[in-house]
mmCIF file of C-alpha atoms and ligand atoms in Angstrom:
data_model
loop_
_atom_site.group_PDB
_atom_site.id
_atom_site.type_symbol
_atom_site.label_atom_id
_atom_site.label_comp_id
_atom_site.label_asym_id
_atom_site.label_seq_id
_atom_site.Cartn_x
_atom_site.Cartn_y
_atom_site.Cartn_z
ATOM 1 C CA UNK A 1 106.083 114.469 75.982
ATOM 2 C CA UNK A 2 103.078 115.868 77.508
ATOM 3 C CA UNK A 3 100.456 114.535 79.926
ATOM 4 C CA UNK A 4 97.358 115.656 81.442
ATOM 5 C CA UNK A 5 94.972 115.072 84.287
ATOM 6 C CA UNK A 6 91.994 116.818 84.991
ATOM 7 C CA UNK A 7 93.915 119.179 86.883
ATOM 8 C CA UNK A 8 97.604 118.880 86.466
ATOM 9 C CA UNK A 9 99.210 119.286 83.167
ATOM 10 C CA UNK A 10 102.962 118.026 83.242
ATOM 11 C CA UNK A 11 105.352 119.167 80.646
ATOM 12 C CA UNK A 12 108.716 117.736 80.135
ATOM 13 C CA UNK A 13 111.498 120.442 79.548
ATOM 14 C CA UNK A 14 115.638 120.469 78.534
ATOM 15 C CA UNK A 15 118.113 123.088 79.606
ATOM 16 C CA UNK A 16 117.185 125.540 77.209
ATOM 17 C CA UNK A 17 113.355 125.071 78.385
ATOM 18 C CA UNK A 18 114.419 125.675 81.910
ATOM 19 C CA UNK A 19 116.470 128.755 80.776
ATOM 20 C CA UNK A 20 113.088 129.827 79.429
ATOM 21 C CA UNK A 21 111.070 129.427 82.523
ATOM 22 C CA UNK A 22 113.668 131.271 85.166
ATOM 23 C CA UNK A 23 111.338 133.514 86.031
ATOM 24 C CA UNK A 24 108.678 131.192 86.944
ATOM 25 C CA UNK A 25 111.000 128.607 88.466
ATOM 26 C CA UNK A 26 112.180 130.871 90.906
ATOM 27 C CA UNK A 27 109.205 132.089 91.986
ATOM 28 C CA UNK A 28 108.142 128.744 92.859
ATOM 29 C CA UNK A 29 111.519 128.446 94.590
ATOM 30 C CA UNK A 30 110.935 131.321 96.855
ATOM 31 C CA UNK A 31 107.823 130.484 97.928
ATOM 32 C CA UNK A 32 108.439 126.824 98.826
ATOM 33 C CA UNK A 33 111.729 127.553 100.107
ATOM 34 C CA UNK A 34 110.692 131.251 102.012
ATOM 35 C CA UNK A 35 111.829 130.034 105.761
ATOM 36 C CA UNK A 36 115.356 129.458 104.312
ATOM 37 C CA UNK A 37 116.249 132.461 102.184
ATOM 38 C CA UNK A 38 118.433 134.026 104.500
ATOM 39 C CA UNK A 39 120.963 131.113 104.620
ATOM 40 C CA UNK A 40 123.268 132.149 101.923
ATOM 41 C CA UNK A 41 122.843 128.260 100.428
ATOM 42 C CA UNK A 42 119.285 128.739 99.611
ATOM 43 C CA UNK A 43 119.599 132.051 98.392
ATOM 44 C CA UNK A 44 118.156 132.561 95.008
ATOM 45 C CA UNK A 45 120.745 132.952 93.139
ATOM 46 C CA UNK A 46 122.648 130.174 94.269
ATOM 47 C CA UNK A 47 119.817 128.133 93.928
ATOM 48 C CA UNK A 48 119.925 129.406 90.496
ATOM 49 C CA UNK A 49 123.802 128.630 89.773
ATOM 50 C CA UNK A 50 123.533 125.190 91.010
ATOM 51 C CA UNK A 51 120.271 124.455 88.499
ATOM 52 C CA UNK A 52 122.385 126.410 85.541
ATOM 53 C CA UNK A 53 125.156 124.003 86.488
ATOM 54 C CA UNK A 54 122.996 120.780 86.794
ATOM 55 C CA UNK A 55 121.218 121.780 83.146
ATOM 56 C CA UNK A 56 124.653 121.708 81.219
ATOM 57 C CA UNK A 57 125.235 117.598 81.706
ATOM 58 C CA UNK A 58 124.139 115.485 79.793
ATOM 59 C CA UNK A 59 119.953 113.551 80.590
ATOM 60 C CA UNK A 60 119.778 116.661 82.007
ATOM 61 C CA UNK A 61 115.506 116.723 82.496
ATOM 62 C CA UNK A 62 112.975 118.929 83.756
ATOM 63 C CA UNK A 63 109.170 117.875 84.551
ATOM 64 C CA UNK A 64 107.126 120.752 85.399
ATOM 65 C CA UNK A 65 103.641 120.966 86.412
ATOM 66 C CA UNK A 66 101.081 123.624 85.972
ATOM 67 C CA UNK A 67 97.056 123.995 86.721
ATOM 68 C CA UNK A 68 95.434 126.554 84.361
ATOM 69 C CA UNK A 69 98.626 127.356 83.522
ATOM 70 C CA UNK A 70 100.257 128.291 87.276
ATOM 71 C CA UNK A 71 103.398 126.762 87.882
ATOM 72 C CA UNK A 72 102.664 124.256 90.967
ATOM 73 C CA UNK A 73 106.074 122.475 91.244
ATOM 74 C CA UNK A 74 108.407 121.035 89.458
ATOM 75 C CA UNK A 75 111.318 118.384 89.396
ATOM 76 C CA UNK A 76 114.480 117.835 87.834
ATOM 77 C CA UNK A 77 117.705 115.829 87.701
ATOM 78 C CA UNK A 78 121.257 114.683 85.454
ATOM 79 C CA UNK A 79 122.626 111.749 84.734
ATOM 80 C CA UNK A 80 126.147 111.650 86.681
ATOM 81 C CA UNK A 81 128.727 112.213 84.425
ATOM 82 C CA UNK A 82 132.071 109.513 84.069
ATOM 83 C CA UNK A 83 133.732 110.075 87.258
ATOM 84 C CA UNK A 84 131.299 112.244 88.712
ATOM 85 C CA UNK A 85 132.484 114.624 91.833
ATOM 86 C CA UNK A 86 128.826 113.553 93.304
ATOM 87 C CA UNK A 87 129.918 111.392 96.070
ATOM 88 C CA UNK A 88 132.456 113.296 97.204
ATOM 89 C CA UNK A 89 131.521 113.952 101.003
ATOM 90 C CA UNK A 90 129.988 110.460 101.205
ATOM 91 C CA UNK A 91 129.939 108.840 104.598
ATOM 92 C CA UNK A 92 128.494 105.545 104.602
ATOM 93 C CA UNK A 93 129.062 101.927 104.400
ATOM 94 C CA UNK A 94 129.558 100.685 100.858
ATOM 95 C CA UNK A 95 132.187 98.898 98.344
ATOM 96 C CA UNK A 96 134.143 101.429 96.787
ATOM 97 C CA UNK A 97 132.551 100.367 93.073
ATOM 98 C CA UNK A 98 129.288 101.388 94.211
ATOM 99 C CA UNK A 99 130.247 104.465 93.842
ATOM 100 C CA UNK A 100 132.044 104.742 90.446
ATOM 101 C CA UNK A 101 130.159 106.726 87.512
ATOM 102 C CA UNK A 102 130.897 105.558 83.802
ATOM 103 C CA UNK A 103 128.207 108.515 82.692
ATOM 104 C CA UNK A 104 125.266 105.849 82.501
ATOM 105 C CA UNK A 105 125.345 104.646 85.551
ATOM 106 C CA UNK A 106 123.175 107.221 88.032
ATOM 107 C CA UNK A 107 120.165 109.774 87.247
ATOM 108 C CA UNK A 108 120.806 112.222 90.564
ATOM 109 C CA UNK A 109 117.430 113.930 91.317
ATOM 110 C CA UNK A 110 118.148 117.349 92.380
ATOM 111 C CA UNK A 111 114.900 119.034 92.716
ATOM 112 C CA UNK A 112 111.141 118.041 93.598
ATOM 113 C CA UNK A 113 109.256 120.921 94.971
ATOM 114 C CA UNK A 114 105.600 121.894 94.886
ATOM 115 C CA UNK A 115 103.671 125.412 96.308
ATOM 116 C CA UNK A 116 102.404 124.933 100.267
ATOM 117 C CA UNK A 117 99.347 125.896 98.966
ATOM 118 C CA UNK A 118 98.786 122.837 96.394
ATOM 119 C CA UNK A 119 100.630 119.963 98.426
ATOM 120 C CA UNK A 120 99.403 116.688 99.767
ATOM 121 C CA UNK A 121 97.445 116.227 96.248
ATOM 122 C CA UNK A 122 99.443 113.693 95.252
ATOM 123 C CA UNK A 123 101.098 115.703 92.769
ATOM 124 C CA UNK A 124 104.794 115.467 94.050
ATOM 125 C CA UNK A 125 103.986 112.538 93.471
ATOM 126 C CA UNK A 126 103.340 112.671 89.547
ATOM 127 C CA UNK A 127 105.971 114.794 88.829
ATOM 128 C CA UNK A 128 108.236 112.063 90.666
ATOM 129 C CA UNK A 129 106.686 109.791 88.030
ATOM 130 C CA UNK A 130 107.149 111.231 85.280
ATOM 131 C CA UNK A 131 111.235 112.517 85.499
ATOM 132 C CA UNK A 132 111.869 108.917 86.309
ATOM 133 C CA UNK A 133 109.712 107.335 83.365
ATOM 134 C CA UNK A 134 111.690 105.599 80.713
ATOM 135 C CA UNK A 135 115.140 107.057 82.217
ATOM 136 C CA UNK A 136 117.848 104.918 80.742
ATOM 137 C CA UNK A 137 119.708 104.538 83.553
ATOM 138 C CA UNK A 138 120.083 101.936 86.021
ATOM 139 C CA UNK A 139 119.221 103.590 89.473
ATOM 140 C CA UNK A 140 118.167 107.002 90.758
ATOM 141 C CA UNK A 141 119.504 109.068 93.562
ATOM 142 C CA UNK A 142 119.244 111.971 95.689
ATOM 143 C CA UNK A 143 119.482 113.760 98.913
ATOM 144 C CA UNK A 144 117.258 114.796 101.313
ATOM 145 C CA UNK A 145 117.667 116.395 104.807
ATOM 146 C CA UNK A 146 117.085 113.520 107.799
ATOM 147 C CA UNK A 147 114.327 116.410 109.199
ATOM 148 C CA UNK A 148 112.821 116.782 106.116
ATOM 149 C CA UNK A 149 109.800 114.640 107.127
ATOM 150 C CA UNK A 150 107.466 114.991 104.274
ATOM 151 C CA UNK A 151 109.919 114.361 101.663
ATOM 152 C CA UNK A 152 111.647 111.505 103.391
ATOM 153 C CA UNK A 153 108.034 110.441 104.042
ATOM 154 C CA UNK A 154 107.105 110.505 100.728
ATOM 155 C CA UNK A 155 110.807 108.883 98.582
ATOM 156 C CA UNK A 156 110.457 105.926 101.258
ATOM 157 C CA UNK A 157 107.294 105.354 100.511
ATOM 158 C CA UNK A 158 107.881 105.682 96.957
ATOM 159 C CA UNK A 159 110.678 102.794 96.742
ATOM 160 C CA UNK A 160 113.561 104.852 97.863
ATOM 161 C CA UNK A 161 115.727 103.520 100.192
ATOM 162 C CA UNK A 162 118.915 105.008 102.641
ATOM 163 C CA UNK A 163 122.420 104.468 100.967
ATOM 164 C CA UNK A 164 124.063 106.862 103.441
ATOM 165 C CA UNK A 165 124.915 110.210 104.114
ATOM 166 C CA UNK A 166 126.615 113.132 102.279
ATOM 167 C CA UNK A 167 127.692 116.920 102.586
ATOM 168 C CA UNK A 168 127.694 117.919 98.825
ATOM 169 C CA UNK A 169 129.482 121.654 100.011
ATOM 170 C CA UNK A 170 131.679 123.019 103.300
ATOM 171 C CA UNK A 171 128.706 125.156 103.890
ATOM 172 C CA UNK A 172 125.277 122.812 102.717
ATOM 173 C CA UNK A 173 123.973 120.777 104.952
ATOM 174 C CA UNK A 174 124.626 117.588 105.950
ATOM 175 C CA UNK A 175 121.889 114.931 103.780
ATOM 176 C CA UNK A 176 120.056 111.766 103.762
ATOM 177 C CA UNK A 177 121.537 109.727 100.608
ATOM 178 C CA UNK A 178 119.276 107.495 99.063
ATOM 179 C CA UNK A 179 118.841 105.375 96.057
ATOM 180 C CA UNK A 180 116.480 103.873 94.030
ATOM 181 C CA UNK A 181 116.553 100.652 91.429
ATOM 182 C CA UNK A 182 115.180 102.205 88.351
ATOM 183 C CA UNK A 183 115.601 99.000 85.981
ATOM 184 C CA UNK A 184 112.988 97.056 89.149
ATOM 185 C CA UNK A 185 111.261 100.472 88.446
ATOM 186 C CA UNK A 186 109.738 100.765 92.031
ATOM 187 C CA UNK A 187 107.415 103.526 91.272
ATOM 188 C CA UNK A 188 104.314 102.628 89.816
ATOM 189 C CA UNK A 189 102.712 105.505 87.501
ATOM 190 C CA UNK A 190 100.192 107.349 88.745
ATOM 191 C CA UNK A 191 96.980 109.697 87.796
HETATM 192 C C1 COA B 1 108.106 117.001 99.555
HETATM 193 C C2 COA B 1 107.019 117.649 98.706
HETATM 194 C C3 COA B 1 107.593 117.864 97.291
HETATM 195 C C4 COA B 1 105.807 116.742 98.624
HETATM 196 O O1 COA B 1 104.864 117.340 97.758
HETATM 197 P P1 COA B 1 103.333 116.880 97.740
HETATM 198 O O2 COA B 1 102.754 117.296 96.432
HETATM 199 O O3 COA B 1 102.655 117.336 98.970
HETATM 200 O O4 COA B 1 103.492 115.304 97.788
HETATM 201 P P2 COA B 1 102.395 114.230 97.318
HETATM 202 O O5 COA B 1 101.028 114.751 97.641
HETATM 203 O O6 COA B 1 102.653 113.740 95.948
HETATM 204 O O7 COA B 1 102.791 112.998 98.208
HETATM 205 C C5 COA B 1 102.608 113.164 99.461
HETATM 206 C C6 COA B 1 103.244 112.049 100.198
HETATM 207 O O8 COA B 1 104.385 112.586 100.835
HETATM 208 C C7 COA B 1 104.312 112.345 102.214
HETATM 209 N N1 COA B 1 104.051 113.624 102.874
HETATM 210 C C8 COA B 1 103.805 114.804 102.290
HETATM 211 N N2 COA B 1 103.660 115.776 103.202
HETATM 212 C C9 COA B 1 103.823 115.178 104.400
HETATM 213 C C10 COA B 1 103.809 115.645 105.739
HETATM 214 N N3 COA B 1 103.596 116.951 106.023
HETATM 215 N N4 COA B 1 104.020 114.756 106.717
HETATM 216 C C11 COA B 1 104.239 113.453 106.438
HETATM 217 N N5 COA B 1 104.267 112.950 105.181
HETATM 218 C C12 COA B 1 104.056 113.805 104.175
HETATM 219 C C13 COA B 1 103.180 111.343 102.397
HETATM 220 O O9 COA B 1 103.729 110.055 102.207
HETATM 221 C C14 COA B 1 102.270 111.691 101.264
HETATM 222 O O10 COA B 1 101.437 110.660 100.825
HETATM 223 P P3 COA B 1 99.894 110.704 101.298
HETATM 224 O O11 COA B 1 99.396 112.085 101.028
HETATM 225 O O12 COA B 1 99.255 109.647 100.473
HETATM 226 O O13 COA B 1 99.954 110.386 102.768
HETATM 227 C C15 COA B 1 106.570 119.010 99.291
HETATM 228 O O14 COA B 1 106.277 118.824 100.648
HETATM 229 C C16 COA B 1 107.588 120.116 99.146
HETATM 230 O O15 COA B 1 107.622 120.805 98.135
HETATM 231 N N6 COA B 1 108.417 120.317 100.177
HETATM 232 C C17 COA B 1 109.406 121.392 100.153
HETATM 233 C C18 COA B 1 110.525 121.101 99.190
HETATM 234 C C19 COA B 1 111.257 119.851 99.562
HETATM 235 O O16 COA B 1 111.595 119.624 100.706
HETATM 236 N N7 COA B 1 111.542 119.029 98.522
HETATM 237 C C20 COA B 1 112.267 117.789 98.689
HETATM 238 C C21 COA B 1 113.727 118.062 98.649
HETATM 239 S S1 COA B 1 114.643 116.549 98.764
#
């Protein structure tokens, strides 16, 4: 599906669409994520490995979002798979079946990034919308980093809310998990 605005064009993409765009995607990537390169985490192309790896499970989705045809930003996310290794690493207070995956359960956002140079136009915002439109699932979740104050800023205000914490990898930081109740489908649709 496509969608357009007067000035951002969103385009929804699968694995081998996001195989297509490398290029572009990382360029994004670096740019956004240019203070943290030299962390071996954020390097490029472990950035890349972990997108390669996200793109071969299943609801796999990719929302990109371009003005005269510049890639802006783009978001993306899975849909955990049965017994998911997701919340391994997860430190907070909830019954043990909260966390069980049957492989329908939980879309995990894993991406939402947009160029320094085009935020605070609301278009994090779209993109947001449009991965979670019509997702068959019954909530959403992700991680963010506690000082990440414009994205935390942002999900909360968006219908997010804190589920705990969790170290995905020995050497990633430690995140922010939250959650969000797609079938109450807390974001509204924008633009
Ligand atoms: C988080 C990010 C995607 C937001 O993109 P954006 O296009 O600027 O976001 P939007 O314009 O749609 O929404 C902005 C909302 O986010 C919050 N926000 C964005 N920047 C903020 C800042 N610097 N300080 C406080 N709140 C901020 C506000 O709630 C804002 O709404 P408002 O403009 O109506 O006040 C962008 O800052 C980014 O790419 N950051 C780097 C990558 C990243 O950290 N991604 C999230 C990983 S979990």
């Amino acid at each position: 599906m496509t969608t357009s605005t007067p000035e951002l064009v969103l385009h929804d993409h699968d694995a081998a669409g996001m195989h297509e765009l490398r290029r572009l995607l990382l360029t994004v990537y670096t740019e956004v994520y240019a203070e943290l390169l030299g962390n071996p985490f954020f390097a490029p192309d472990r950035f890349w490995e972990r997108l390669e790896a996200y793109a071969k499970w299943p609801g796999f989705e990719l929302v990109t979002g371009w003005i005269n045809d510049e890639l802006v930003g783009y978001t993306l996310g899975y849909t955990l798979p049965d017994r998911s290794g997701w919340w391994r690493g997860f430190r907070g207070d909830v019954a043990p079946p909260v966390l069980e995956e049957n492989g329908r359960r939980t879309f995990a956002v894993t991406q939402l990034m947009v160029l320094p140079s085009r935020q605070r136009r609301g278009y994090a915002r779209r993109l947001h919308d449009e991965l979670l439109a019509g997702r068959p699932e019954e909530r959403a979740t992700l991680l963010v980093k506690p000082d990440n104050v414009p994205a935390r800023t942002a999900y909360l205000s968006w219908g997010w809310r804190m589920f705990g914490r969790l170290q995905p990898f020995d050497d990633a930081p430690v995140y922010d998990s939250l959650m969000y109740d797609l079938e109450k489908g807390h974001a509204s649709a924008t633009g």
